[in-house]
Amino acid sequence: MSAAPEALVTREHGLALLGEMLRIRAFEDRCYRLYGELKIRGFLHLCNGEEAVAVGAMRALGPDDAIVSTYREHGHALARGVPMTAVMAELYGKQSGCSRGRGGSMHLFDVAKRFYGGNAIVAGGLPVAVGLALAQKLRSATGLTACFFGDGAVAEGEFHESLNLAALWRLPVLFLCENNLYGMGTALDRAESEVDVAAKARGYRLEAAAVDGMDVFAVEAAVARAAAAIRAGAGPALLELRTYRFRAHSMFDPQLYRDKAEIDAWQKKGPLITLTTRMKAAGLMTEDDYRRLDAAAAAEVDAAVAFAEAAPWEPIADLERFVYAEPGA
Amino acid sequence: MPNPVHEPPRAMNDARPPAAAATAPSPMRQSYRDALREALRAALHADPRVFLMGEDVGRYGGSYAVSKGLLEEFGPERIRDTPLAESAFVGAGIGAAIGGLRPIVEIMTVNFSLLALDQIMNNAATYSHMSGGQIHVPLVIRLATGAGRQLGAQHSHSLEGWYAHIPGLRIAVPATIDDARCMLAAALASPDPVLLFEHAALYNLEGERTPGLTAVDIDHAAVRRPGRDLSLITYGGSLPKCLAAAERLAEQGVDVEVIDLRSLRPLDDAAIMDSVRRTRRALVVDEGWRSGSLAAEITTRIVEQAFYDLDAPVARVCTAEVPIPYAKHLEDAALPSPERIVAAVRGVLGRGEAG
């Protein structure tokens, strides 16, 4: 696994990353409560524990890069800069939501941020990412396409088809496998004959590496290195970001497939603890810094909830809008 | 996979007498295949964002020879051979369309499109609505469809009716030389995904091109033969069969109108009802299976919108409910034919056996 260069670990930089991760943690903790209060419905997949993947990756990407994500994408969207108000309003199903209430938790979109979903078919986003990268290459654009997917996706044919096509055509795609060890409730080693995702990618001649997905600096550094190589014309790459989800798969998951002890063990190396322990040991932050950032995150979540509560509903008369492009679109 | 390029040309299906084909070809006649190729060339010349990709579209020249010569003319960046990975290259077409290009994806046979159904249904058809109108997918997919060439049960089905079920897609079906030449440009101009279904039995069709015609829409049905006694409503590979049936019926004193739907989604209700209200009788001819078919949808719409204008129940000629068999006599028996259409028309008219 690649380690983070010490150069990244400065007070300002570390606090910025911590603040972003705390935003996501606070947002999702509130989502959990709002689900119990029936404010949010449908499927809700939380990424608690995986914040370093979202924050580290987005820090290393630029505004011209396109993002394709999965149904566990609140963290990706927030770290990308999709306004928390619009994300929360989307979970409420409101008109002010980032998909006008038509997407919900699994389908967050924000074209201004080049955030192309929110794809809820496992591996279904990979071919689209290949196409976005094909457009970037043929239009000689500077951007690349970063495509998130879970470890469950590597069993799908679309994973293999997409890696092959991206490598065959040397497209600027960065495949980011967010490996949280379980595809829903099935451990990777119960689904895959070869559990080394990077090794699979190398079989298609992609540059590939495994990264400690609990270390936000390591994620940022690895994504930055891979992105630089892709921008220099090296072709696609894959990073396997090893992480863990602290909460259930969705709100309907009794977690019969894993031990409490395993969860406890991973929580001891969670992304927030990993970062703060390192920063404090280096004398770069204090407990007051943490409290201040945590309070700011809580305040932002409060504001997002207030925004969503007050936001209007899409009129039922507009139900059939947007199935096709509207004139002038 | 079949190699239909090398099969001998079958009998031409258009209404001209065979003698005309024996004379020196007039410059105004063209094959359906050549018309499709002309459309591709024109699109590639007109817009640098346009490119074609699919299995064997380049060096092989297209499995039905539609893209023959285009690789040499436009190069491998714009005439892209793909791996046998329908989901990836259709999904790549979706991504490229979102990313600002105008991809034309060729799927060799509609049966193969099922390997890409996830991308077509879950992504191309949903992105606009699911994103609240932020994303559009100006993708064109060309697919060969239909039976009649003894290719068996995995290369012969007519699944356009399935695709016409899906909101978010547009389904257009060129059945004439003019539409083969002009529909592609209309599809590329659409901001939404368009599936163009080319009936494989039409590739060798030859017919007149209309002088001066350069553009068509993909919204409206067309009256291909005006008539008074009954409306034959059809599309695609069944159009020549309906026109042939109409000729035979004319000899028997029955004057049928032939409506070419051209677009299966949206359906041109106004054109269908206008015809049915004039003729007061309707027969729908659809190469799909009868149960849950496009023919069922059209029949229902006629009943909903023009029931009191009808003088007889609406009837249908569809494909027998079997996977398409190989043996020619079985395949012929499974498909709509001019004979079955003539008999069904006479049944609707209450005239029973011909004669």
mmCIF file with all atom_site columns, C-alpha atoms in Angstrom, chain A residues 13 44 47 70 106 121 129 158 161 168 195 197 214 222 239 245 256-257 261-262 270-271 285 292 295 300 306:
data_model
loop_
_atom_site.group_PDB
_atom_site.id
_atom_site.type_symbol
_atom_site.label_atom_id
_atom_site.label_alt_id
_atom_site.label_comp_id
_atom_site.label_asym_id
_atom_site.label_entity_id
_atom_site.label_seq_id
_atom_site.pdbx_PDB_ins_code
_atom_site.Cartn_x
_atom_site.Cartn_y
_atom_site.Cartn_z
_atom_site.occupancy
_atom_site.B_iso_or_equiv
_atom_site.pdbx_formal_charge
_atom_site.auth_seq_id
_atom_site.auth_comp_id
_atom_site.auth_asym_id
_atom_site.auth_atom_id
_atom_site.pdbx_PDB_model_num
ATOM 1  C CA . HIS A 1 13  ? -4.219  21.124  4.985   1.00 0.00 ? 13  HIS A CA 1
ATOM 2  C CA . LEU A 1 44  ? -30.485 5.117   2.274   1.00 0.00 ? 44  LEU A CA 1
ATOM 3  C CA . CYS A 1 47  ? -20.800 5.844   4.073   1.00 0.00 ? 47  CYS A CA 1
ATOM 4  C CA . THR A 1 70  ? -22.543 4.913   -6.918  1.00 0.00 ? 70  THR A CA 1
ATOM 5  C CA . MET A 1 106 ? -29.117 6.995   -4.787  1.00 0.00 ? 106 MET A CA 1
ATOM 6  C CA . ILE A 1 121 ? -26.927 -0.504  -10.772 1.00 0.00 ? 121 ILE A CA 1
ATOM 7  C CA . ALA A 1 129 ? -17.256 6.794   -17.243 1.00 0.00 ? 129 ALA A CA 1
ATOM 8  C CA . GLU A 1 158 ? -19.365 -4.286  -16.935 1.00 0.00 ? 158 GLU A CA 1
ATOM 9  C CA . GLU A 1 161 ? -15.637 -4.783  -20.224 1.00 0.00 ? 161 GLU A CA 1
ATOM 10 C CA . LEU A 1 168 ? -7.481  -0.608  -25.163 1.00 0.00 ? 168 LEU A CA 1
ATOM 11 C CA . VAL A 1 195 ? -9.741  -10.896 -4.148  1.00 0.00 ? 195 VAL A CA 1
ATOM 12 C CA . VAL A 1 197 ? -8.692  -6.006  -7.211  1.00 0.00 ? 197 VAL A CA 1
ATOM 13 C CA . MET A 1 214 ? -8.667  5.059   6.098   1.00 0.00 ? 214 MET A CA 1
ATOM 14 C CA . ALA A 1 222 ? -2.359  8.244   -4.447  1.00 0.00 ? 222 ALA A CA 1
ATOM 15 C CA . LEU A 1 239 ? -6.803  2.405   -7.168  1.00 0.00 ? 239 LEU A CA 1
ATOM 16 C CA . ARG A 1 245 ? -18.425 0.877   6.404   1.00 0.00 ? 245 ARG A CA 1
ATOM 17 C CA . LEU A 1 256 ? -25.911 -10.939 10.349  1.00 0.00 ? 256 LEU A CA 1
ATOM 18 C CA . TYR A 1 257 ? -22.886 -11.380 8.112   1.00 0.00 ? 257 TYR A CA 1
ATOM 19 C CA . ALA A 1 261 ? -15.689 -7.331  17.050  1.00 0.00 ? 261 ALA A CA 1
ATOM 20 C CA . GLU A 1 262 ? -14.761 -6.773  13.421  1.00 0.00 ? 262 GLU A CA 1
ATOM 21 C CA . GLY A 1 270 ? -11.373 4.952   11.329  1.00 0.00 ? 270 GLY A CA 1
ATOM 22 C CA . PRO A 1 271 ? -10.534 7.943   9.127   1.00 0.00 ? 271 PRO A CA 1
ATOM 23 C CA . MET A 1 285 ? -3.965  20.470  15.997  1.00 0.00 ? 285 MET A CA 1
ATOM 24 C CA . ARG A 1 292 ? -14.641 24.034  16.312  1.00 0.00 ? 292 ARG A CA 1
ATOM 25 C CA . ALA A 1 295 ? -19.556 22.577  15.543  1.00 0.00 ? 295 ALA A CA 1
ATOM 26 C CA . GLU A 1 300 ? -24.157 23.461  8.319   1.00 0.00 ? 300 GLU A CA 1
ATOM 27 C CA . ALA A 1 306 ? -33.968 23.864  7.682   1.00 0.00 ? 306 ALA A CA 1
#
